[in-house]
C-alpha cells in the first residue's frame, strides 16, 4: 500500500504535461481535535493520490493546513473526500488568484506538532475565542477608521512585495517571532484601538487573534480568508483593492499578482522588482528578489561565489554542497550579506547591455548601471508555451499573434521562469527548420532553461 510520494519532480512534470489537464491551485485550513493524526494523514494520502492531488499538507492534533493543486475535473471528487470528515464540511477553499499547472510537483503530507509553528502553549488560553471575521468590504471600511491599527501577520519576505497601506509589518523571519513584537508595540492600545489583522489565507490570524484577546486586547478583527479570499471578493464585487503589489505564496509560483504596483526592489541593484527566485546554485538556494537584468548578469545567482560554483562540473558541485546544512541561510530569506542593495541600500547595478563573458574558470559578472535605452524596450505578445520538457533543452510555443523570425530578440516570461531574453539564431516551425513563424504555427527553440506551460513569448523592439 503506497503511503508516500514515489515520483521525482521531473517525472511528475512529464505526467502533468502528458495529461494535458488544467489544474487548480488552492489552500484551506481547519482547527479541530484530531485524535490520531498519523491515521488521518494516511487516509488523506490514500484518498488523494489516485486523484493526482499534489501539494504540501501539515496535520496535527490541532487540525490541518493544506496548500495543494489538483486536476480541475477532479474538484468535486476531491471535495467529497474532505467532506467525509465532519469538521471539514462546508470548509472554505481558497482558490489561487493565478493558476499554474506546475505549482506543486509532489504530494507531501506530514504529521507535525502544530499546523503552524506559533511557539504558543495552547493550554494556556482559549484558542476558540477568536477575533471578529471581516469580509472585504467590511475590511476596507474599517481601514478608513482613524482608530484602526492594521497589522500584517506575515514574515518580512512576504510583506516586502505586497501589503495593505499603512500596515505594521514586523521585520521577522517567522510567525512566532511576530507575536511578542506586536504585543509590545501595541501594548498602549489594548482598549482604545481596533486591531485589524491579515495574512495569506487566514490561518495565522485565527491563532493570533485568540492570543491577543487572551493578552487583553478588546477590539480584535481579522480578514476572513486572508489576502486570497479578499482578492476574490474584491473582483466579484468590483471593490477597490486596498492591498497593493503581490501576494507571496508557498509554492513554485512564489507570488500572485494582485495589483500592478511594484513596491519592492531588486536585492542586488535596487531597481523596482518583485520577482522572488531561489539562487541557481543548489548548494545555496537562497530566496531573494532579482530583476531580469541581474538574473542575466548573475546567471540566476545571489553572489559572485555562486556564479563561479554553477560553472563547475556537476560532480564538483555535489562535492562542495555535500554535508552543508543551509536550512538557516534559506530560512533567513533575503537577509544574506551577499545581497548588496538589500543590505547596503546602495546599488551596484548590473549592466544589462553586456552578457557575462563565458569563463569556465571563474566567471565574474560586470557591474555597471543599466542604461535608459533598455528601459524603453517595447515588447509585443507572440504566444504561449504548449509543451514542457523536464530538462533544460527545448521550449515549444503556439504563435497566437504577430510573427517572429530569425534574428529577432525575444522574451520568455513566467512566474517561475522569470524573464529570459535571447536572440533567435535557429528555430523549428511545425517540426521543420524555418526562418519565420506566423499565427497558428508551433515554434520550437533550443533553450538553456526550462519553460512552463503558463510562460508567455514576446518579441522585443528597441
Tab-separated table of N, CA and C in Angstrom, residues 160-292:
chain	number	residue	atom	x	y	z
A	160	UNK	N	7.217	42.271	1.987
A	160	UNK	CA	8.093	43.127	1.199
A	160	UNK	C	7.553	43.381	-0.207
A	161	UNK	N	6.830	42.418	-0.768
A	161	UNK	CA	6.375	42.562	-2.154
A	161	UNK	C	4.911	42.973	-2.269
A	162	UNK	N	4.187	43.044	-1.144
A	162	UNK	CA	2.789	43.445	-1.194
A	162	UNK	C	2.203	43.577	0.198
A	163	UNK	N	1.278	44.542	0.373
A	163	UNK	CA	0.742	44.777	1.710
A	163	UNK	C	-0.443	45.736	1.634
A	164	UNK	N	-1.162	45.853	2.736
A	164	UNK	CA	-2.178	46.883	2.875
A	164	UNK	C	-1.483	48.167	3.323
A	165	UNK	N	-1.841	49.278	2.698
A	165	UNK	CA	-1.218	50.561	3.015
A	165	UNK	C	-1.346	50.887	4.497
A	166	UNK	N	-0.285	51.394	5.068
A	166	UNK	CA	-0.202	51.811	6.469
A	166	UNK	C	-0.190	50.650	7.462
A	167	UNK	N	-0.010	49.431	6.960
A	167	UNK	CA	0.045	48.289	7.881
A	167	UNK	C	1.359	48.253	8.637
A	168	UNK	N	1.311	47.781	9.864
A	168	UNK	CA	2.524	47.477	10.614
A	168	UNK	C	3.051	46.156	10.074
A	169	UNK	N	4.318	46.141	9.637
A	169	UNK	CA	4.897	44.954	9.018
A	169	UNK	C	6.147	44.547	9.810
A	170	UNK	N	6.014	43.662	10.779
A	170	UNK	CA	7.174	43.262	11.588
A	170	UNK	C	8.292	42.671	10.731
A	171	UNK	N	9.521	43.059	11.007
A	171	UNK	CA	10.683	42.557	10.263
A	171	UNK	C	11.132	41.237	10.890
A	172	UNK	N	10.355	40.178	10.626
A	172	UNK	CA	10.610	38.883	11.267
A	172	UNK	C	10.755	37.791	10.219
A	173	UNK	N	11.415	36.710	10.619
A	173	UNK	CA	11.584	35.553	9.744
A	173	UNK	C	10.477	34.522	9.937
A	174	UNK	N	9.854	34.526	11.119
A	174	UNK	CA	8.853	33.506	11.440
A	174	UNK	C	7.651	34.121	12.136
A	175	UNK	N	6.537	33.431	12.049
A	175	UNK	CA	5.293	33.861	12.679
A	175	UNK	C	5.459	33.977	14.192
A	176	UNK	N	6.131	33.014	14.782
A	176	UNK	CA	6.265	33.020	16.242
A	176	UNK	C	7.021	34.260	16.739
A	177	UNK	N	7.942	34.770	15.937
A	177	UNK	CA	8.691	35.967	16.332
A	177	UNK	C	7.802	37.209	16.369
A	178	UNK	N	6.786	37.235	15.509
A	178	UNK	CA	5.979	38.450	15.384
A	178	UNK	C	5.061	38.682	16.580
A	179	UNK	N	4.613	37.620	17.233
A	179	UNK	CA	3.611	37.767	18.291
A	179	UNK	C	4.084	38.659	19.445
A	180	UNK	N	5.225	38.393	20.085
A	180	UNK	CA	5.652	39.276	21.184
A	180	UNK	C	6.008	40.688	20.716
A	181	UNK	N	6.520	40.823	19.476
A	181	UNK	CA	6.867	42.146	18.957
A	181	UNK	C	5.616	42.994	18.803
A	182	UNK	N	4.578	42.417	18.223
A	182	UNK	CA	3.321	43.157	18.021
A	182	UNK	C	2.674	43.476	19.364
A	183	UNK	N	2.684	42.510	20.283
A	183	UNK	CA	2.103	42.743	21.601
A	183	UNK	C	2.761	43.943	22.293
A	184	UNK	N	4.078	44.004	22.237
A	184	UNK	CA	4.795	45.103	22.879
A	184	UNK	C	4.534	46.426	22.158
A	185	UNK	N	4.520	46.389	20.845
A	185	UNK	CA	4.351	47.607	20.066
A	185	UNK	C	2.967	48.227	20.263
A	186	UNK	N	1.970	47.377	20.493
A	186	UNK	CA	0.594	47.861	20.631
A	186	UNK	C	0.098	47.842	22.075
A	187	UNK	N	0.992	47.671	23.022
A	187	UNK	CA	0.605	47.487	24.425
A	187	UNK	C	-0.186	48.658	24.994
A	188	UNK	N	0.000	49.863	24.437
A	188	UNK	CA	-0.711	51.041	24.948
A	188	UNK	C	-2.087	51.211	24.314
A	189	UNK	N	-2.466	50.290	23.436
A	189	UNK	CA	-3.733	50.465	22.708
A	189	UNK	C	-4.651	49.250	22.833
A	190	UNK	N	-4.651	48.631	23.996
A	190	UNK	CA	-5.451	47.417	24.172
A	190	UNK	C	-6.952	47.696	24.195
A	191	UNK	N	-7.316	48.907	24.554
A	191	UNK	CA	-8.749	49.202	24.649
A	191	UNK	C	-9.203	50.337	23.750
A	192	UNK	N	-8.278	51.236	23.349
A	192	UNK	CA	-8.705	52.427	22.602
A	192	UNK	C	-8.578	52.284	21.090
A	193	UNK	N	-8.001	51.182	20.602
A	193	UNK	CA	-7.832	50.990	19.163
A	193	UNK	C	-8.416	49.655	18.705
A	194	UNK	N	-8.814	49.632	17.460
A	194	UNK	CA	-9.239	48.385	16.838
A	194	UNK	C	-8.013	47.761	16.179
A	195	UNK	N	-7.705	46.528	16.528
A	195	UNK	CA	-6.561	45.821	15.945
A	195	UNK	C	-7.076	44.955	14.798
A	196	UNK	N	-6.637	45.274	13.606
A	196	UNK	CA	-7.121	44.618	12.384
A	196	UNK	C	-5.974	43.823	11.767
A	197	UNK	N	-6.106	42.499	11.705
A	197	UNK	CA	-5.017	41.634	11.266
A	197	UNK	C	-5.340	40.963	9.931
A	198	UNK	N	-4.276	40.647	9.191
A	198	UNK	CA	-4.437	39.892	7.954
A	198	UNK	C	-3.211	39.028	7.713
A	199	UNK	N	-3.395	37.963	6.902
A	199	UNK	CA	-2.299	37.093	6.482
A	199	UNK	C	-2.672	36.498	5.126
A	200	UNK	N	-1.967	35.489	4.678
A	200	UNK	CA	-2.169	34.969	3.320
A	200	UNK	C	-3.545	34.332	3.134
A	201	UNK	N	-3.873	33.362	3.992
A	201	UNK	CA	-5.137	32.643	3.835
A	201	UNK	C	-5.999	32.621	5.080
A	202	UNK	N	-5.546	33.273	6.147
A	202	UNK	CA	-6.351	33.378	7.354
A	202	UNK	C	-5.903	32.559	8.539
A	203	UNK	N	-5.066	31.532	8.313
A	203	UNK	CA	-4.757	30.590	9.383
A	203	UNK	C	-3.933	31.223	10.501
A	204	UNK	N	-2.977	32.087	10.164
A	204	UNK	CA	-2.163	32.698	11.209
A	204	UNK	C	-2.982	33.662	12.063
A	205	UNK	N	-3.894	34.394	11.430
A	205	UNK	CA	-4.740	35.322	12.170
A	205	UNK	C	-5.690	34.581	13.101
A	206	UNK	N	-6.085	33.380	12.716
A	206	UNK	CA	-7.016	32.607	13.541
A	206	UNK	C	-6.423	32.358	14.929
A	207	UNK	N	-5.151	32.004	14.970
A	207	UNK	CA	-4.491	31.752	16.250
A	207	UNK	C	-4.071	33.067	16.906
A	208	UNK	N	-3.561	33.997	16.112
A	208	UNK	CA	-3.081	35.265	16.662
A	208	UNK	C	-4.201	36.076	17.297
A	209	UNK	N	-5.379	36.068	16.689
A	209	UNK	CA	-6.482	36.854	17.250
A	209	UNK	C	-6.882	36.323	18.624
A	210	UNK	N	-6.903	35.003	18.784
A	210	UNK	CA	-7.220	34.422	20.092
A	210	UNK	C	-6.133	34.757	21.111
A	211	UNK	N	-4.888	34.750	20.654
A	211	UNK	CA	-3.774	35.045	21.543
A	211	UNK	C	-3.838	36.497	22.031
A	212	UNK	N	-4.100	37.434	21.129
A	212	UNK	CA	-4.144	38.841	21.526
A	212	UNK	C	-5.360	39.148	22.399
A	213	UNK	N	-6.479	38.469	22.167
A	213	UNK	CA	-7.620	38.642	23.059
A	213	UNK	C	-7.271	38.134	24.455
A	214	UNK	N	-6.550	37.025	24.511
A	214	UNK	CA	-6.077	36.490	25.792
A	214	UNK	C	-5.158	37.489	26.495
A	215	UNK	N	-4.410	38.257	25.714
A	215	UNK	CA	-3.477	39.236	26.265
A	215	UNK	C	-4.150	40.565	26.622
A	216	UNK	N	-5.458	40.646	26.464
A	216	UNK	CA	-6.182	41.821	26.923
A	216	UNK	C	-6.603	42.803	25.860
A	217	UNK	N	-6.362	42.505	24.592
A	217	UNK	CA	-6.821	43.399	23.524
A	217	UNK	C	-8.330	43.207	23.351
A	218	UNK	N	-9.058	44.307	23.412
A	218	UNK	CA	-10.519	44.223	23.460
A	218	UNK	C	-11.186	44.215	22.090
A	219	UNK	N	-10.565	44.858	21.110
A	219	UNK	CA	-11.192	45.001	19.791
A	219	UNK	C	-10.304	44.368	18.722
A	220	UNK	N	-10.488	43.087	18.517
A	220	UNK	CA	-9.630	42.329	17.610
A	220	UNK	C	-10.437	41.854	16.406
A	221	UNK	N	-9.934	42.153	15.213
A	221	UNK	CA	-10.601	41.772	13.968
A	221	UNK	C	-9.600	41.054	13.067
A	222	UNK	N	-10.118	40.237	12.159
A	222	UNK	CA	-9.245	39.534	11.217
A	222	UNK	C	-9.905	39.433	9.847
A	223	UNK	N	-9.079	39.459	8.809
A	223	UNK	CA	-9.573	39.379	7.434
A	223	UNK	C	-9.955	37.944	7.121
A	224	UNK	N	-11.217	37.722	6.861
A	224	UNK	CA	-11.716	36.370	6.606
A	224	UNK	C	-11.120	35.804	5.310
A	225	UNK	N	-10.468	34.653	5.431
A	225	UNK	CA	-9.886	34.018	4.254
A	225	UNK	C	-8.601	34.650	3.777
A	226	UNK	N	-8.112	35.652	4.518
A	226	UNK	CA	-6.835	36.268	4.171
A	226	UNK	C	-6.852	37.018	2.846
A	227	UNK	N	-5.663	37.288	2.349
A	227	UNK	CA	-5.495	38.065	1.119
A	227	UNK	C	-6.122	37.354	-0.077
A	228	UNK	N	-6.044	36.023	-0.091
A	228	UNK	CA	-6.576	35.269	-1.234
A	228	UNK	C	-8.078	35.466	-1.371
A	229	UNK	N	-8.821	35.281	-0.275
A	229	UNK	CA	-10.274	35.444	-0.323
A	229	UNK	C	-10.645	36.916	-0.498
A	230	UNK	N	-9.874	37.807	0.099
A	230	UNK	CA	-10.110	39.242	-0.073
A	230	UNK	C	-10.066	39.609	-1.554
A	231	UNK	N	-9.056	39.120	-2.261
A	231	UNK	CA	-8.908	39.433	-3.677
A	231	UNK	C	-10.073	38.896	-4.493
A	232	UNK	N	-10.528	37.685	-4.154
A	232	UNK	CA	-11.686	37.112	-4.855
A	232	UNK	C	-12.916	37.990	-4.669
A	233	UNK	N	-13.162	38.435	-3.433
A	233	UNK	CA	-14.332	39.263	-3.159
A	233	UNK	C	-14.213	40.636	-3.808
A	234	UNK	N	-13.009	41.190	-3.818
A	234	UNK	CA	-12.791	42.486	-4.466
A	234	UNK	C	-13.167	42.419	-5.945
A	235	UNK	N	-12.751	41.353	-6.616
A	235	UNK	CA	-13.060	41.195	-8.036
A	235	UNK	C	-14.550	40.938	-8.252
A	236	UNK	N	-15.124	40.073	-7.418
A	236	UNK	CA	-16.535	39.698	-7.583
A	236	UNK	C	-17.463	40.882	-7.326
A	237	UNK	N	-17.074	41.765	-6.412
A	237	UNK	CA	-17.944	42.867	-6.009
A	237	UNK	C	-17.481	44.214	-6.567
A	238	UNK	N	-16.473	44.193	-7.430
A	238	UNK	CA	-15.929	45.417	-8.041
A	238	UNK	C	-15.535	46.457	-6.988
A	239	UNK	N	-14.828	45.986	-5.975
A	239	UNK	CA	-14.350	46.864	-4.910
A	239	UNK	C	-12.950	47.371	-5.236
A	240	UNK	N	-12.545	48.429	-4.559
A	240	UNK	CA	-11.176	48.897	-4.676
A	240	UNK	C	-10.271	47.995	-3.848
A	241	UNK	N	-9.170	47.546	-4.441
A	241	UNK	CA	-8.221	46.727	-3.685
A	241	UNK	C	-7.330	47.636	-2.855
A	242	UNK	N	-7.434	47.499	-1.556
A	242	UNK	CA	-6.573	48.260	-0.654
A	242	UNK	C	-5.239	47.542	-0.450
A	243	UNK	N	-5.171	46.311	-0.923
A	243	UNK	CA	-3.904	45.580	-0.922
A	243	UNK	C	-3.185	45.925	-2.220
A	244	UNK	N	-1.902	46.261	-2.133
A	244	UNK	CA	-1.154	46.627	-3.326
A	244	UNK	C	0.042	45.685	-3.510
A	245	UNK	N	0.380	45.421	-4.767
A	245	UNK	CA	1.533	44.584	-5.076
A	245	UNK	C	1.164	43.132	-5.266
A	246	UNK	N	2.057	42.238	-4.810
A	246	UNK	CA	1.885	40.791	-4.973
A	246	UNK	C	1.669	40.115	-3.630
A	247	UNK	N	0.972	38.999	-3.683
A	247	UNK	CA	0.765	38.159	-2.506
A	247	UNK	C	1.742	36.985	-2.584
A	248	UNK	N	2.665	36.895	-1.647
A	248	UNK	CA	3.624	35.788	-1.637
A	248	UNK	C	2.885	34.484	-1.361
A	249	UNK	N	3.227	33.430	-2.121
A	249	UNK	CA	2.635	32.109	-1.898
A	249	UNK	C	3.745	31.068	-1.793
A	250	UNK	N	3.441	29.978	-1.092
A	250	UNK	CA	4.466	28.993	-0.769
A	250	UNK	C	4.449	27.804	-1.728
A	251	UNK	N	4.524	28.091	-3.009
A	251	UNK	CA	4.669	27.035	-3.997
A	251	UNK	C	5.611	27.547	-5.077
A	252	UNK	N	5.705	26.846	-6.203
A	252	UNK	CA	6.674	27.207	-7.223
A	252	UNK	C	6.419	28.588	-7.837
A	253	UNK	N	5.207	29.115	-7.684
A	253	UNK	CA	4.917	30.431	-8.250
A	253	UNK	C	5.593	31.541	-7.460
A	254	UNK	N	5.666	31.387	-6.139
A	254	UNK	CA	6.287	32.344	-5.219
A	254	UNK	C	5.588	33.703	-5.176
A	255	UNK	N	4.453	33.828	-5.824
A	255	UNK	CA	3.730	35.088	-5.741
A	255	UNK	C	2.563	35.139	-6.701
A	256	UNK	N	1.518	35.873	-6.312
A	256	UNK	CA	0.361	36.117	-7.166
A	256	UNK	C	0.205	37.626	-7.334
A	257	UNK	N	0.039	38.061	-8.558
A	257	UNK	CA	-0.124	39.477	-8.837
A	257	UNK	C	-1.524	39.932	-8.406
A	258	UNK	N	-1.600	40.908	-7.472
A	258	UNK	CA	-2.885	41.447	-7.032
A	258	UNK	C	-3.154	42.776	-7.717
A	259	UNK	N	-2.187	43.696	-7.653
A	259	UNK	CA	-2.286	44.952	-8.410
A	259	UNK	C	-0.983	45.149	-9.179
A	260	UNK	N	-0.976	46.120	-10.076
A	260	UNK	CA	0.210	46.363	-10.903
A	260	UNK	C	1.321	47.086	-10.147
A	261	UNK	N	1.060	47.509	-8.930
A	261	UNK	CA	2.066	48.237	-8.155
A	261	UNK	C	3.272	47.339	-7.849
A	262	UNK	N	4.468	47.870	-8.036
A	262	UNK	CA	5.695	47.182	-7.629
A	262	UNK	C	6.254	47.952	-6.442
A	263	UNK	N	6.203	47.341	-5.270
A	263	UNK	CA	6.512	48.060	-4.033
A	263	UNK	C	7.854	47.645	-3.438
A	264	UNK	N	8.594	46.799	-4.140
A	264	UNK	CA	9.878	46.321	-3.626
A	264	UNK	C	10.969	46.542	-4.672
A	265	UNK	N	12.188	46.196	-4.307
A	265	UNK	CA	13.341	46.433	-5.181
A	265	UNK	C	14.197	45.182	-5.316
A	266	UNK	N	14.891	45.109	-6.433
A	266	UNK	CA	15.863	44.038	-6.626
A	266	UNK	C	16.875	44.090	-5.489
A	267	UNK	N	17.148	42.959	-4.894
A	267	UNK	CA	18.084	42.901	-3.778
A	267	UNK	C	19.539	43.083	-4.201
A	268	UNK	N	19.788	43.122	-5.518
A	268	UNK	CA	21.160	43.252	-5.993
A	268	UNK	C	21.468	44.617	-6.581
A	269	UNK	N	20.515	45.220	-7.284
A	269	UNK	CA	20.804	46.514	-7.920
A	269	UNK	C	19.873	47.626	-7.485
A	270	UNK	N	18.746	47.287	-6.862
A	270	UNK	CA	17.842	48.311	-6.364
A	270	UNK	C	16.767	48.763	-7.326
A	271	UNK	N	16.736	48.202	-8.542
A	271	UNK	CA	15.681	48.563	-9.484
A	271	UNK	C	14.335	48.027	-8.992
A	272	UNK	N	13.215	48.724	-9.295
A	272	UNK	CA	11.899	48.223	-8.889
A	272	UNK	C	11.680	46.796	-9.402
A	273	UNK	N	11.329	45.901	-8.519
A	273	UNK	CA	11.169	44.486	-8.889
A	273	UNK	C	10.481	43.755	-7.748
A	274	UNK	N	9.642	42.788	-8.062
A	274	UNK	CA	9.014	41.973	-7.024
A	274	UNK	C	8.997	40.490	-7.407
A	275	UNK	N	10.020	40.079	-8.153
A	275	UNK	CA	10.124	38.694	-8.592
A	275	UNK	C	11.060	37.914	-7.678
A	276	UNK	N	10.505	37.069	-6.837
A	276	UNK	CA	11.329	36.212	-5.989
A	276	UNK	C	11.914	35.063	-6.810
A	277	UNK	N	13.093	34.643	-6.430
A	277	UNK	CA	13.726	33.494	-7.066
A	277	UNK	C	14.624	32.815	-6.045
A	278	UNK	N	14.999	31.590	-6.321
A	278	UNK	CA	15.986	30.892	-5.499
A	278	UNK	C	17.310	30.877	-6.240
A	279	UNK	N	18.396	31.069	-5.527
A	279	UNK	CA	19.723	31.065	-6.137
A	279	UNK	C	19.916	29.800	-6.967
A	280	UNK	N	20.470	29.959	-8.184
A	280	UNK	CA	20.661	28.834	-9.099
A	280	UNK	C	21.670	27.816	-8.582
A	281	UNK	N	22.497	28.204	-7.640
A	281	UNK	CA	23.419	27.266	-7.002
A	281	UNK	C	22.641	26.427	-5.993
A	282	UNK	N	22.453	25.143	-6.289
A	282	UNK	CA	21.632	24.296	-5.429
A	282	UNK	C	22.217	24.132	-4.036
A	283	UNK	N	23.512	24.397	-3.904
A	283	UNK	CA	24.117	24.341	-2.590
A	283	UNK	C	23.829	25.572	-1.760
A	284	UNK	N	23.213	26.579	-2.372
A	284	UNK	CA	22.842	27.824	-1.682
A	284	UNK	C	21.327	27.921	-1.584
A	285	UNK	N	20.668	28.063	-2.733
A	285	UNK	CA	19.208	28.060	-2.838
A	285	UNK	C	18.554	29.221	-2.088
A	286	UNK	N	19.299	30.275	-1.809
A	286	UNK	CA	18.774	31.425	-1.083
A	286	UNK	C	17.601	32.051	-1.829
A	287	UNK	N	16.534	32.364	-1.118
A	287	UNK	CA	15.390	33.064	-1.696
A	287	UNK	C	15.641	34.566	-1.635
A	288	UNK	N	15.520	35.244	-2.787
A	288	UNK	CA	15.730	36.692	-2.806
A	288	UNK	C	15.021	37.283	-4.011
A	289	UNK	N	14.985	38.610	-4.078
A	289	UNK	CA	14.337	39.310	-5.189
A	289	UNK	C	15.408	39.692	-6.205
A	290	UNK	N	15.176	39.316	-7.469
A	290	UNK	CA	16.164	39.552	-8.515
A	290	UNK	C	15.480	40.032	-9.786
A	291	UNK	N	15.922	41.162	-10.325
A	291	UNK	CA	15.352	41.686	-11.568
A	291	UNK	C	15.916	40.909	-12.760
A	292	UNK	N	15.336	41.113	-13.939
A	292	UNK	CA	15.758	40.354	-15.113
A	292	UNK	C	17.186	40.701	-15.535
